[in-house]
C-alpha cells in the first residue's frame, strides 16, 4: 500500500540554523500538508499546498517557514532560522482531495538546542 | 475554535473489553476522521465519516456521528493489547478552512493483557 515517507526521522540543530524537512507524498495525491506536534500537545496545522502554491496557512506559519515542491515527488518544509520553540514532531500528509482522507508520514522529530 | 475534543483523556481496560471514546466539536464540518498514534510515532488513519453519514464500521471499529449534537464516538470491540495507543478525532471544516484538519488532544487508551 502506498505511504507517505519523511526524512530525516530525527534532526538536531542549533538555534538560528536552517533546517529542511523532506516528504514524499503518495504519488497520485494532489493536496499536501504540514502539521506539527509539540511534545504533549495537540497536532497543529501549519500549511496546505495545492497546484504548486500555498492554499492555506495557520498563524504559526510565519515568515520563517516556507514550503516547496521542487520536483514531481518531493515536498519540503524549510525553517530559516530555528528557535527553541520549533522543537516538535513535524508531520507531512497528503490527500487526493481536500475532503478525502489525509495520510500521514511517520514524522520528523526536530530538536533545536 | 473548531477543534475536536476527546473524552475521556485516558482509558484503561482489560483485553477483550470494549473501548468507547467520544469527540465533540464546535462548528459545521464536512467530515470527521479518527486517527491512532502509537507513542512517539506517526498518525495512522482509522476511519473517515462524512457529515451526511451516521455510522461506519471497519473491522472491530465502529464510528458514529451526531451532527445535531456535534459529537462522534469511536468504539473498539474486543480490544487487544496492541490497541494501546492515543486516539484522536480530527475535523475538516467547511468554507475557507476546507481541508485543514483540527485535532483534539486525544484519548490515551491502555489495554492490559
PDB file of C-alpha atoms in Angstrom, chain B residues 2-103:
ATOM      1  CA  UNK B   2     -13.336  24.205  15.657  1.00  0.00           C
ATOM      2  CA  UNK B   3     -11.093  21.725  17.383  1.00  0.00           C
ATOM      3  CA  UNK B   4     -12.442  18.348  18.330  1.00  0.00           C
ATOM      4  CA  UNK B   5     -12.085  17.407  21.944  1.00  0.00           C
ATOM      5  CA  UNK B   6     -11.893  13.788  23.032  1.00  0.00           C
ATOM      6  CA  UNK B   7     -13.308  12.307  26.155  1.00  0.00           C
ATOM      7  CA  UNK B   8     -12.072  10.652  28.293  1.00  0.00           C
ATOM      8  CA  UNK B   9      -8.464  11.840  28.338  1.00  0.00           C
ATOM      9  CA  UNK B  10      -7.341   8.388  29.453  1.00  0.00           C
ATOM     10  CA  UNK B  11      -8.998   4.984  29.396  1.00  0.00           C
ATOM     11  CA  UNK B  12      -7.663   1.767  30.868  1.00  0.00           C
ATOM     12  CA  UNK B  13      -9.338  -1.579  30.152  1.00  0.00           C
ATOM     13  CA  UNK B  14      -8.665  -5.314  30.045  1.00  0.00           C
ATOM     14  CA  UNK B  15      -8.165  -7.257  26.829  1.00  0.00           C
ATOM     15  CA  UNK B  16     -11.459  -8.403  25.405  1.00  0.00           C
ATOM     16  CA  UNK B  17     -13.418  -5.445  26.729  1.00  0.00           C
ATOM     17  CA  UNK B  18     -14.870  -2.738  24.513  1.00  0.00           C
ATOM     18  CA  UNK B  19     -13.423   0.771  24.488  1.00  0.00           C
ATOM     19  CA  UNK B  20     -15.536   3.822  23.720  1.00  0.00           C
ATOM     20  CA  UNK B  21     -14.041   7.231  23.057  1.00  0.00           C
ATOM     21  CA  UNK B  22     -16.019  10.372  22.404  1.00  0.00           C
ATOM     22  CA  UNK B  23     -15.292  13.503  20.449  1.00  0.00           C
ATOM     23  CA  UNK B  24     -17.075  16.844  20.455  1.00  0.00           C
ATOM     24  CA  UNK B  25     -16.581  19.756  18.100  1.00  0.00           C
ATOM     25  CA  UNK B  26     -17.956  23.246  17.728  1.00  0.00           C
ATOM     26  CA  UNK B  27     -18.626  24.257  14.133  1.00  0.00           C
ATOM     27  CA  UNK B  28     -20.064  22.774  10.950  1.00  0.00           C
ATOM     28  CA  UNK B  29     -17.937  20.072   9.442  1.00  0.00           C
ATOM     29  CA  UNK B  30     -17.502  18.358   6.120  1.00  0.00           C
ATOM     30  CA  UNK B  31     -16.171  15.186   7.689  1.00  0.00           C
ATOM     31  CA  UNK B  32     -14.604  13.810  10.836  1.00  0.00           C
ATOM     32  CA  UNK B  33     -11.603  11.487  10.875  1.00  0.00           C
ATOM     33  CA  UNK B  34     -10.230   9.252  13.602  1.00  0.00           C
ATOM     34  CA  UNK B  35      -6.514   8.569  13.897  1.00  0.00           C
ATOM     35  CA  UNK B  36      -4.345   6.382  16.094  1.00  0.00           C
ATOM     36  CA  UNK B  37      -0.869   7.284  17.283  1.00  0.00           C
ATOM     37  CA  UNK B  38       1.458   4.881  18.997  1.00  0.00           C
ATOM     38  CA  UNK B  39       3.834   6.563  21.408  1.00  0.00           C
ATOM     39  CA  UNK B  40       6.164   8.910  19.546  1.00  0.00           C
ATOM     40  CA  UNK B  41       5.144   7.556  16.174  1.00  0.00           C
ATOM     41  CA  UNK B  42       3.119   8.719  13.184  1.00  0.00           C
ATOM     42  CA  UNK B  43      -0.623   9.119  12.806  1.00  0.00           C
ATOM     43  CA  UNK B  44      -2.468   6.158  11.350  1.00  0.00           C
ATOM     44  CA  UNK B  45      -5.808   6.852   9.739  1.00  0.00           C
ATOM     45  CA  UNK B  46      -8.662   4.710  11.033  1.00  0.00           C
ATOM     46  CA  UNK B  47     -11.986   5.929   9.662  1.00  0.00           C
ATOM     47  CA  UNK B  48     -13.467   8.948   7.881  1.00  0.00           C
ATOM     48  CA  UNK B  49     -17.146   9.689   8.400  1.00  0.00           C
ATOM     49  CA  UNK B  50     -18.897  12.369   6.374  1.00  0.00           C
ATOM     50  CA  UNK B  51     -21.406  14.838   7.736  1.00  0.00           C
ATOM     51  CA  UNK B  52     -24.284  13.063   5.974  1.00  0.00           C
ATOM     52  CA  UNK B  53     -23.375   9.694   7.494  1.00  0.00           C
ATOM     53  CA  UNK B  54     -24.425   8.440  10.907  1.00  0.00           C
ATOM     54  CA  UNK B  55     -22.395   5.285  11.366  1.00  0.00           C
ATOM     55  CA  UNK B  56     -19.447   3.475   9.788  1.00  0.00           C
ATOM     56  CA  UNK B  57     -17.725   0.210  10.517  1.00  0.00           C
ATOM     57  CA  UNK B  58     -14.240  -1.061   9.817  1.00  0.00           C
ATOM     58  CA  UNK B  59     -13.314  -4.409  11.314  1.00  0.00           C
ATOM     59  CA  UNK B  60     -13.524  -4.026  15.101  1.00  0.00           C
ATOM     60  CA  UNK B  61     -14.064  -0.274  14.810  1.00  0.00           C
ATOM     61  CA  UNK B  62     -17.425   1.447  14.822  1.00  0.00           C
ATOM     62  CA  UNK B  63     -17.768   5.190  14.472  1.00  0.00           C
ATOM     63  CA  UNK B  64     -20.943   7.198  14.950  1.00  0.00           C
ATOM     64  CA  UNK B  65     -21.609  10.823  14.147  1.00  0.00           C
ATOM     65  CA  UNK B  66     -24.382  13.024  15.522  1.00  0.00           C
ATOM     66  CA  UNK B  67     -24.200  16.386  13.777  1.00  0.00           C
ATOM     67  CA  UNK B  68     -27.086  17.779  15.836  1.00  0.00           C
ATOM     68  CA  UNK B  69     -25.018  17.250  18.993  1.00  0.00           C
ATOM     69  CA  UNK B  70     -21.721  17.924  17.219  1.00  0.00           C
ATOM     70  CA  UNK B  71     -20.289  14.706  18.562  1.00  0.00           C
ATOM     71  CA  UNK B  72     -18.773  11.440  17.418  1.00  0.00           C
ATOM     72  CA  UNK B  73     -17.808   8.225  19.117  1.00  0.00           C
ATOM     73  CA  UNK B  74     -15.254   5.539  18.344  1.00  0.00           C
ATOM     74  CA  UNK B  75     -15.957   2.049  19.626  1.00  0.00           C
ATOM     75  CA  UNK B  76     -13.254  -0.603  19.585  1.00  0.00           C
ATOM     76  CA  UNK B  77     -14.725  -4.017  20.255  1.00  0.00           C
ATOM     77  CA  UNK B  78     -12.880  -6.983  21.758  1.00  0.00           C
ATOM     78  CA  UNK B  79      -9.823  -4.862  22.477  1.00  0.00           C
ATOM     79  CA  UNK B  80      -6.282  -6.212  22.324  1.00  0.00           C
ATOM     80  CA  UNK B  81      -3.053  -5.129  23.978  1.00  0.00           C
ATOM     81  CA  UNK B  82      -1.911  -3.955  20.538  1.00  0.00           C
ATOM     82  CA  UNK B  83      -4.738  -1.380  20.550  1.00  0.00           C
ATOM     83  CA  UNK B  84      -2.844   0.542  23.232  1.00  0.00           C
ATOM     84  CA  UNK B  85      -2.277   3.997  21.694  1.00  0.00           C
ATOM     85  CA  UNK B  86      -3.564   7.551  21.616  1.00  0.00           C
ATOM     86  CA  UNK B  87      -6.706   8.095  19.583  1.00  0.00           C
ATOM     87  CA  UNK B  88      -7.517  11.449  18.006  1.00  0.00           C
ATOM     88  CA  UNK B  89     -10.509  12.839  16.250  1.00  0.00           C
ATOM     89  CA  UNK B  90      -9.930  15.492  13.634  1.00  0.00           C
ATOM     90  CA  UNK B  91     -12.495  17.581  11.808  1.00  0.00           C
ATOM     91  CA  UNK B  92     -12.475  19.082   8.339  1.00  0.00           C
ATOM     92  CA  UNK B  93     -14.412  22.306   8.246  1.00  0.00           C
ATOM     93  CA  UNK B  94     -16.452  23.943   5.578  1.00  0.00           C
ATOM     94  CA  UNK B  95     -15.653  27.090   3.636  1.00  0.00           C
ATOM     95  CA  UNK B  96     -12.247  28.684   3.768  1.00  0.00           C
ATOM     96  CA  UNK B  97     -10.710  26.093   6.058  1.00  0.00           C
ATOM     97  CA  UNK B  98     -11.751  23.175   3.887  1.00  0.00           C
ATOM     98  CA  UNK B  99      -9.021  20.546   4.028  1.00  0.00           C
ATOM     99  CA  UNK B 100      -7.376  21.793   7.205  1.00  0.00           C
ATOM    100  CA  UNK B 101      -7.662  19.212   9.969  1.00  0.00           C
ATOM    101  CA  UNK B 102      -8.413  20.329  13.508  1.00  0.00           C
ATOM    102  CA  UNK B 103      -7.231  17.795  16.075  1.00  0.00           C
TER     103      UNK B 103
END
